[in-house]
mmCIF file of C-alpha atoms in Angstrom:
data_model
loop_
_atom_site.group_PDB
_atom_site.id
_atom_site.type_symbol
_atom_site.label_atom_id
_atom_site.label_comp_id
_atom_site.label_asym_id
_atom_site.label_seq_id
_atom_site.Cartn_x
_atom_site.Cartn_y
_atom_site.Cartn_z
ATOM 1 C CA UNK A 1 18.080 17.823 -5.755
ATOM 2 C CA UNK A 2 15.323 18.988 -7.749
ATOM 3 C CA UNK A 3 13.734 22.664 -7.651
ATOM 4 C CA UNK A 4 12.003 25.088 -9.540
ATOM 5 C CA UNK A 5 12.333 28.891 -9.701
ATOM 6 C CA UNK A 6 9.425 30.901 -10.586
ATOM 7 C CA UNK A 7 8.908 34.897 -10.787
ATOM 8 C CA UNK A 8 7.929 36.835 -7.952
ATOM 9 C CA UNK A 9 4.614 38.068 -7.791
ATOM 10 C CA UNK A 10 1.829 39.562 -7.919
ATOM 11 C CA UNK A 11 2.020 40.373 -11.801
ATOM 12 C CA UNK A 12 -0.597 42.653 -12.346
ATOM 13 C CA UNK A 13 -2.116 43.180 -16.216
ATOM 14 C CA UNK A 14 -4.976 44.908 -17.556
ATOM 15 C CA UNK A 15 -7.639 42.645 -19.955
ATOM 16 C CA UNK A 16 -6.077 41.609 -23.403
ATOM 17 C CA UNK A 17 -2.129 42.470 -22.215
ATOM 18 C CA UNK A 18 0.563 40.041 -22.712
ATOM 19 C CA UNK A 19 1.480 37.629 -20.224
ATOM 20 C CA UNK A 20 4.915 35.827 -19.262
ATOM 21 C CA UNK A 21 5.548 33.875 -15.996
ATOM 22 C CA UNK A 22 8.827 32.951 -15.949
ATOM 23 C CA UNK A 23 10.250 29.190 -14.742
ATOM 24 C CA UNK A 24 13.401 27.393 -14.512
ATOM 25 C CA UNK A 25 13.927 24.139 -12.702
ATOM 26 C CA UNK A 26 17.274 22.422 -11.492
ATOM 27 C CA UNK A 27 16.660 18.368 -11.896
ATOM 28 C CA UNK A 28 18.802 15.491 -13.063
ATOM 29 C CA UNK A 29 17.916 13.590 -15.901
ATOM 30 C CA UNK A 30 15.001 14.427 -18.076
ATOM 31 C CA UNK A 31 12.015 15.381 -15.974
ATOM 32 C CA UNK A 32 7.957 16.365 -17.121
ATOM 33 C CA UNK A 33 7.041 19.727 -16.519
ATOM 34 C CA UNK A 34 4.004 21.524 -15.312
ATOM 35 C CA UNK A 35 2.356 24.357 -14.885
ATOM 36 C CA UNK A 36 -0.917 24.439 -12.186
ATOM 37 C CA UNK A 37 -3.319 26.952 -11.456
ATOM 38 C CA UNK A 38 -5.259 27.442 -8.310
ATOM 39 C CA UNK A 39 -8.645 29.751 -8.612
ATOM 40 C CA UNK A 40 -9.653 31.844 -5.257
ATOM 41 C CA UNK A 41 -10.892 29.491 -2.864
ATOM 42 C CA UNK A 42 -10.253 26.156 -4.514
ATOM 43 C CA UNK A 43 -7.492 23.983 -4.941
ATOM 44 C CA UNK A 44 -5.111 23.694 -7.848
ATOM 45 C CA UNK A 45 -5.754 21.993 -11.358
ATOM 46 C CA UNK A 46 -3.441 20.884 -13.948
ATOM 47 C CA UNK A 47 -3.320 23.394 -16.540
ATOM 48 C CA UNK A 48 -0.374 22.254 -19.088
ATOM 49 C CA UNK A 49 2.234 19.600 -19.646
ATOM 50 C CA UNK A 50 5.326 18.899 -21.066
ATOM 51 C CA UNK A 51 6.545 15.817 -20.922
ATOM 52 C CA UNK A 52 9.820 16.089 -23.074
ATOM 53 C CA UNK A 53 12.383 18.894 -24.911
ATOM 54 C CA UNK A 54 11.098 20.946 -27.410
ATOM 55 C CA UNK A 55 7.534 19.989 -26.289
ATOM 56 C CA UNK A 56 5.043 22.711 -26.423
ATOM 57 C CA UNK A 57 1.943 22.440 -23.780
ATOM 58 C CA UNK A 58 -1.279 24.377 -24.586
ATOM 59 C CA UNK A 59 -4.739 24.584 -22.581
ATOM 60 C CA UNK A 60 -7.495 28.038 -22.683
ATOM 61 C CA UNK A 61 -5.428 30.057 -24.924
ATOM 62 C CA UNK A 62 -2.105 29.037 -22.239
ATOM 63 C CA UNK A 63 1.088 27.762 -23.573
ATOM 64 C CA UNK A 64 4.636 26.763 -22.215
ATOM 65 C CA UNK A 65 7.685 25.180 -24.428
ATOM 66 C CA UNK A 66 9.793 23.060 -22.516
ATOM 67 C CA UNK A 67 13.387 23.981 -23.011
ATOM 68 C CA UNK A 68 16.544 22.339 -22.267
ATOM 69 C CA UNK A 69 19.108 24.175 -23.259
ATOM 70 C CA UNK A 70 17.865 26.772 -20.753
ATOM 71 C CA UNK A 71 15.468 24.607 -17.987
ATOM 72 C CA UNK A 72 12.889 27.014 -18.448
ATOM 73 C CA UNK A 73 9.291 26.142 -19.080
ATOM 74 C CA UNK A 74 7.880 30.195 -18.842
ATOM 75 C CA UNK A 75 4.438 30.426 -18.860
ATOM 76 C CA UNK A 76 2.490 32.355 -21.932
ATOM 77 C CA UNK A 77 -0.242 33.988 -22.853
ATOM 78 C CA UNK A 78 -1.563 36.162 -26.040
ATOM 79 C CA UNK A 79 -4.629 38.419 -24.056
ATOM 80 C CA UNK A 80 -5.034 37.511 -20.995
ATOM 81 C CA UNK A 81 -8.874 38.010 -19.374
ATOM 82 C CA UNK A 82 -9.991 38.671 -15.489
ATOM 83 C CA UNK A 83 -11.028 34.982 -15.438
ATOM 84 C CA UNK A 84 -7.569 34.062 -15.887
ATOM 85 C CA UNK A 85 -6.656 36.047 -11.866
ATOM 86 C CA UNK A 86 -5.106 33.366 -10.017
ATOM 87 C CA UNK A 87 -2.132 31.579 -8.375
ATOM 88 C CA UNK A 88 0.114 29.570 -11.415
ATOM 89 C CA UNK A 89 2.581 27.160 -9.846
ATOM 90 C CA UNK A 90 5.227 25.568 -11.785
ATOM 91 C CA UNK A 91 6.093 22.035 -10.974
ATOM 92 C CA UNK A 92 8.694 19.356 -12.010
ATOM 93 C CA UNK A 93 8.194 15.350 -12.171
ATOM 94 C CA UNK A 94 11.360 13.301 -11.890
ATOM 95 C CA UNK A 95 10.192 10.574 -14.853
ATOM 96 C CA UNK A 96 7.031 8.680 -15.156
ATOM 97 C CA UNK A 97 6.622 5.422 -13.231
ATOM 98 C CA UNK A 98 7.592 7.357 -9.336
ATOM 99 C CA UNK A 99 6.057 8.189 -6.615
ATOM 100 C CA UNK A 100 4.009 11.331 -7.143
ATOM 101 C CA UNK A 101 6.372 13.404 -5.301
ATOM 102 C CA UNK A 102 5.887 16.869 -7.568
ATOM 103 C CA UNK A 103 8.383 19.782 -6.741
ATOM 104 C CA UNK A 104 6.450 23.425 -7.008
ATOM 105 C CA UNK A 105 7.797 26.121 -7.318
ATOM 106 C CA UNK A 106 6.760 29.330 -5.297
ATOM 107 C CA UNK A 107 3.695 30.476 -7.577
ATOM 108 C CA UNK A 108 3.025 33.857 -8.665
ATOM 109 C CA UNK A 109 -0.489 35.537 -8.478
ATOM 110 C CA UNK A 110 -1.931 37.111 -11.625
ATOM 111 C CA UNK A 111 -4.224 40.121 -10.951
ATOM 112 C CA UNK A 112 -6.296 40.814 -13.903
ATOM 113 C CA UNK A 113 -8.092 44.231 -14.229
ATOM 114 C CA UNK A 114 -10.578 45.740 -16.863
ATOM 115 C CA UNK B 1 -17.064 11.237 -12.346
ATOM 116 C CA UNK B 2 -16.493 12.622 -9.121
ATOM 117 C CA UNK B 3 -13.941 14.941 -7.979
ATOM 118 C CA UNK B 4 -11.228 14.595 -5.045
ATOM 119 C CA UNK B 5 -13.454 15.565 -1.814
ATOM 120 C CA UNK B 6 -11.639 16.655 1.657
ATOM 121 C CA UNK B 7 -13.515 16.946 4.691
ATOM 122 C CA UNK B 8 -14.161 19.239 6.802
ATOM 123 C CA UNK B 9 -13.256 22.387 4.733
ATOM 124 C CA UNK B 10 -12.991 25.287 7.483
ATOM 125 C CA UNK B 11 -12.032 23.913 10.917
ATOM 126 C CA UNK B 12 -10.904 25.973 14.224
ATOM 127 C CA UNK B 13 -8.672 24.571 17.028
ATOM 128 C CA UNK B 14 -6.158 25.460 19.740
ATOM 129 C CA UNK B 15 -2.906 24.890 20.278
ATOM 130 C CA UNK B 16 -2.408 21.308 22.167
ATOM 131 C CA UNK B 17 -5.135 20.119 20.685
ATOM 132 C CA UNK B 18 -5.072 17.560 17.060
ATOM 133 C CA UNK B 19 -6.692 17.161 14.316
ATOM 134 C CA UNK B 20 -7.646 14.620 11.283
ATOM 135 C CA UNK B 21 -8.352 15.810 7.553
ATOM 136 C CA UNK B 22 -9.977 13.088 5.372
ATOM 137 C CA UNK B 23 -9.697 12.616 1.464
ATOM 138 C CA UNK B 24 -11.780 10.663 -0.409
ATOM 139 C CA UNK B 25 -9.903 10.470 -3.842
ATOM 140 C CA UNK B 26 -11.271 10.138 -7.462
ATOM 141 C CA UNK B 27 -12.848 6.629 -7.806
ATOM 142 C CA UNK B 28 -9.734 4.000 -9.892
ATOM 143 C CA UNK B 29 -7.102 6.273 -7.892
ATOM 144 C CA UNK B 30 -5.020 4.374 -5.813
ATOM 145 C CA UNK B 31 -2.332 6.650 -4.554
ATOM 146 C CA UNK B 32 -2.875 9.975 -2.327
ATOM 147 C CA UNK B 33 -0.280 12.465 -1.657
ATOM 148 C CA UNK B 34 -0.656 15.446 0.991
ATOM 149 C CA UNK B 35 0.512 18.976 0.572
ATOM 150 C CA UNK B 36 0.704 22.026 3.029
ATOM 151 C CA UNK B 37 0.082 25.069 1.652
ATOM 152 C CA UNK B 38 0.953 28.543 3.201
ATOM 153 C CA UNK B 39 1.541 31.974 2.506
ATOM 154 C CA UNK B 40 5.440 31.831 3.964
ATOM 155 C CA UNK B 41 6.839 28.379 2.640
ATOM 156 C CA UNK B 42 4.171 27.699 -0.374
ATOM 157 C CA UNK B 43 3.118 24.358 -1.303
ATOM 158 C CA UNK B 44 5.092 21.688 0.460
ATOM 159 C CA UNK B 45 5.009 18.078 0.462
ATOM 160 C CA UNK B 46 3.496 16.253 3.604
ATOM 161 C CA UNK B 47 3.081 12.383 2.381
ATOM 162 C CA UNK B 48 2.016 9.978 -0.315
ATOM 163 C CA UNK B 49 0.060 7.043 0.006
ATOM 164 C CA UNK B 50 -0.201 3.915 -2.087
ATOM 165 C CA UNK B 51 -1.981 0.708 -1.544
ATOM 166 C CA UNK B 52 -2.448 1.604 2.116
ATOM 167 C CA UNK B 53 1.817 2.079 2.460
ATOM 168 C CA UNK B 54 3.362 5.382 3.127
ATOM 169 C CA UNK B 55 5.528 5.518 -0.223
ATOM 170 C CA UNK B 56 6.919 9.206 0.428
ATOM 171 C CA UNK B 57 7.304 11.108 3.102
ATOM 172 C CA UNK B 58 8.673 15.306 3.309
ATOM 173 C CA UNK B 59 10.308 16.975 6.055
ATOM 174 C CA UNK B 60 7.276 17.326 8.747
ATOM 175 C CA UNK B 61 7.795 16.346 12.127
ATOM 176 C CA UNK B 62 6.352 13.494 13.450
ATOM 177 C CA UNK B 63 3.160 15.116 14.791
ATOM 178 C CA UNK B 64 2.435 14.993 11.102
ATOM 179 C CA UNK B 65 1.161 11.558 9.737
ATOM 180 C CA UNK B 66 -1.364 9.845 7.928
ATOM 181 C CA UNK B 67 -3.084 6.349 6.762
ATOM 182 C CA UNK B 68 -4.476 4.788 3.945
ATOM 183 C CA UNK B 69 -7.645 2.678 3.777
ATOM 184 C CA UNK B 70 -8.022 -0.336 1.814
ATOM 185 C CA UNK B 71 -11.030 1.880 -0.301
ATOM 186 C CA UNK B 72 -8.071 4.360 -1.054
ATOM 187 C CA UNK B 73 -9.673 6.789 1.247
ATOM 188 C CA UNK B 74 -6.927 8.606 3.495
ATOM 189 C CA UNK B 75 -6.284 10.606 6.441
ATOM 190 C CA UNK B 76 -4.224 12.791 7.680
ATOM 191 C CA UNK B 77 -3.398 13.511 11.825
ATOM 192 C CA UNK B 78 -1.877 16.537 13.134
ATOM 193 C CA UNK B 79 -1.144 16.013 16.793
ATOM 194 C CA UNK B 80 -0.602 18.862 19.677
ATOM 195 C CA UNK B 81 -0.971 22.034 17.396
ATOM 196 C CA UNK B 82 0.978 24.830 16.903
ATOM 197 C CA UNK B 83 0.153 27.949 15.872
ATOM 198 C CA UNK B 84 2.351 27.622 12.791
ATOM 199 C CA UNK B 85 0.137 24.528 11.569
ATOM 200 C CA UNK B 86 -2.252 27.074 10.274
ATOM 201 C CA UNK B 87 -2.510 26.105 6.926
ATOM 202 C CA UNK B 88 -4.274 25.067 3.717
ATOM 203 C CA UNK B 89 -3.876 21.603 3.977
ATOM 204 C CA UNK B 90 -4.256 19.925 0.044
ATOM 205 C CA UNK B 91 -4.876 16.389 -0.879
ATOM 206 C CA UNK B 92 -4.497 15.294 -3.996
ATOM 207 C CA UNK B 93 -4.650 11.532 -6.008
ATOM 208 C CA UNK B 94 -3.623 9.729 -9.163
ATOM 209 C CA UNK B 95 -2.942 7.004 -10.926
ATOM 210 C CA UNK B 96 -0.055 5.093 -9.177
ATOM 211 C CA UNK B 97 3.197 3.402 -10.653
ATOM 212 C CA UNK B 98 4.071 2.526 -14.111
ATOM 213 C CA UNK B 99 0.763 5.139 -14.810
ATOM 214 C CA UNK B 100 1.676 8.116 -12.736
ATOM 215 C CA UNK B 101 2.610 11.075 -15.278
ATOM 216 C CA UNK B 102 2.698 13.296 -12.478
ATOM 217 C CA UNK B 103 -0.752 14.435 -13.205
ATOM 218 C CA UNK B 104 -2.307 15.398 -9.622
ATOM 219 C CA UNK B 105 -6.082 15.917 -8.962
ATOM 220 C CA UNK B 106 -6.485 18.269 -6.057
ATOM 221 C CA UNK B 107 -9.250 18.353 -3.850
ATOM 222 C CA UNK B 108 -10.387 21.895 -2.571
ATOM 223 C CA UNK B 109 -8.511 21.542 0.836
ATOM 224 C CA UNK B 110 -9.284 21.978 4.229
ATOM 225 C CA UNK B 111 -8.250 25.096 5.582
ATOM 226 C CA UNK B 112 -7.075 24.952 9.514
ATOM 227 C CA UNK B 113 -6.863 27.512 11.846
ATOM 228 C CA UNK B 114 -4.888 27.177 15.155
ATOM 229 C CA UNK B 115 -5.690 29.753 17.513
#
């Protein structure tokens, strides 16, 4: 069946440090990645997409490449910001056309501090 | 336009007793899907709803279930509550068929607490 891995948390930064959240997924066939984010309190928003190999999503300074050869879709960012503290859940989609039956993976929390 | 809006957000009850969450999804939405969120097993997938049929169901007991209104509008039931059905409880909606990309629009949830 389908799954998706993600990094334990909490990853904890400072302002402006580099950020990596690591995902690989397990699915048959050629699935759409994505990567949500859920604020304190609130529920979770799409933040990127992938829809295909070699695709690169982007969104607020965010950015995942979907790779094959490695089902990975890790989560980047340049300088990350205390805004940005949150949960980050990475989800698969079978193919377009389905039921909208997403698999998430675990989420990791992102603790941002000045 | 307007967002995804669950009601009631904070709710208390006691073991035995049930429960019903309501979603009102984003207005052209047609399908509704229910997630269970918690601190132990994550996000986890409850139901999905699509022209008032149950299109998808997860691994919930029965006590778990839900309906769909002909206005999209949908519900969810927990029945005889156990302590473990404390829980951020998610609904989310979308396009449905040949347009679904996946692309879920959450509501803010409504948090239970069984005591």
């Amino acid at each position: 069946g389908n799954s998706v891995t993600q990094m334990e948390g909490p990853v904890t930064l400072s302002e402006e440090a580099f950020l990596t959240i690591n995902c690989t997924y397990t699915a048959t066939g050629y699935p759409s990645l994505f990567w949500y984010v859920q604020y304190p309190g609130e529920g979770l928003q799409l933040l990127l997409k992938a829809t295909k190999a070699d695709d690169k999503g982007s969104n607020k300074g965010f950015e995942a490449t979907y790779r094959k050869e490695t089902t990975s879709f890790h989560l980047e960012k340049g300088s990350v910001q205390v805004s940005d503290s949150a949960v980050y859940f990475c989800a698969l989609f079978p193919y377009t056309g389905t039921a909208s039956k997403l698999t998430f993976g675990t989420g990791t929390r992102l603790q941002v501090t000045l | 336009k307007a967002g995804v809006t669950q009601t009631p957000r904070y709710l208390i009850k006691t073991r035995g007793q049930q429960v019903t969450l309501s979603c009102s999804p984003i207005s052209g939405h047609r399908s509704v899907s229910w997630y269970q969120q918690t601190p132990g097993q994550g996000l986890q997938f409850l139901f999905e709803y699509f022209s008032e049929t149950q299109r998808n169901k997860g691994n919930f007991p029965g006590r778990f279930s839900g309906r769909q209104f002909s206005n999209s509008r949908s519900e969810m039931n927990v029945s005889t509550l156990e302590l473990g059905d404390s829980a951020l409880y998610l609904c989310a909606s979308s396009l449905p068929g040949y347009a679904n990309t996946g692309e879920l629009f959450f509501g803010e949830g409504s948090r239970l607490t069984v005591l």
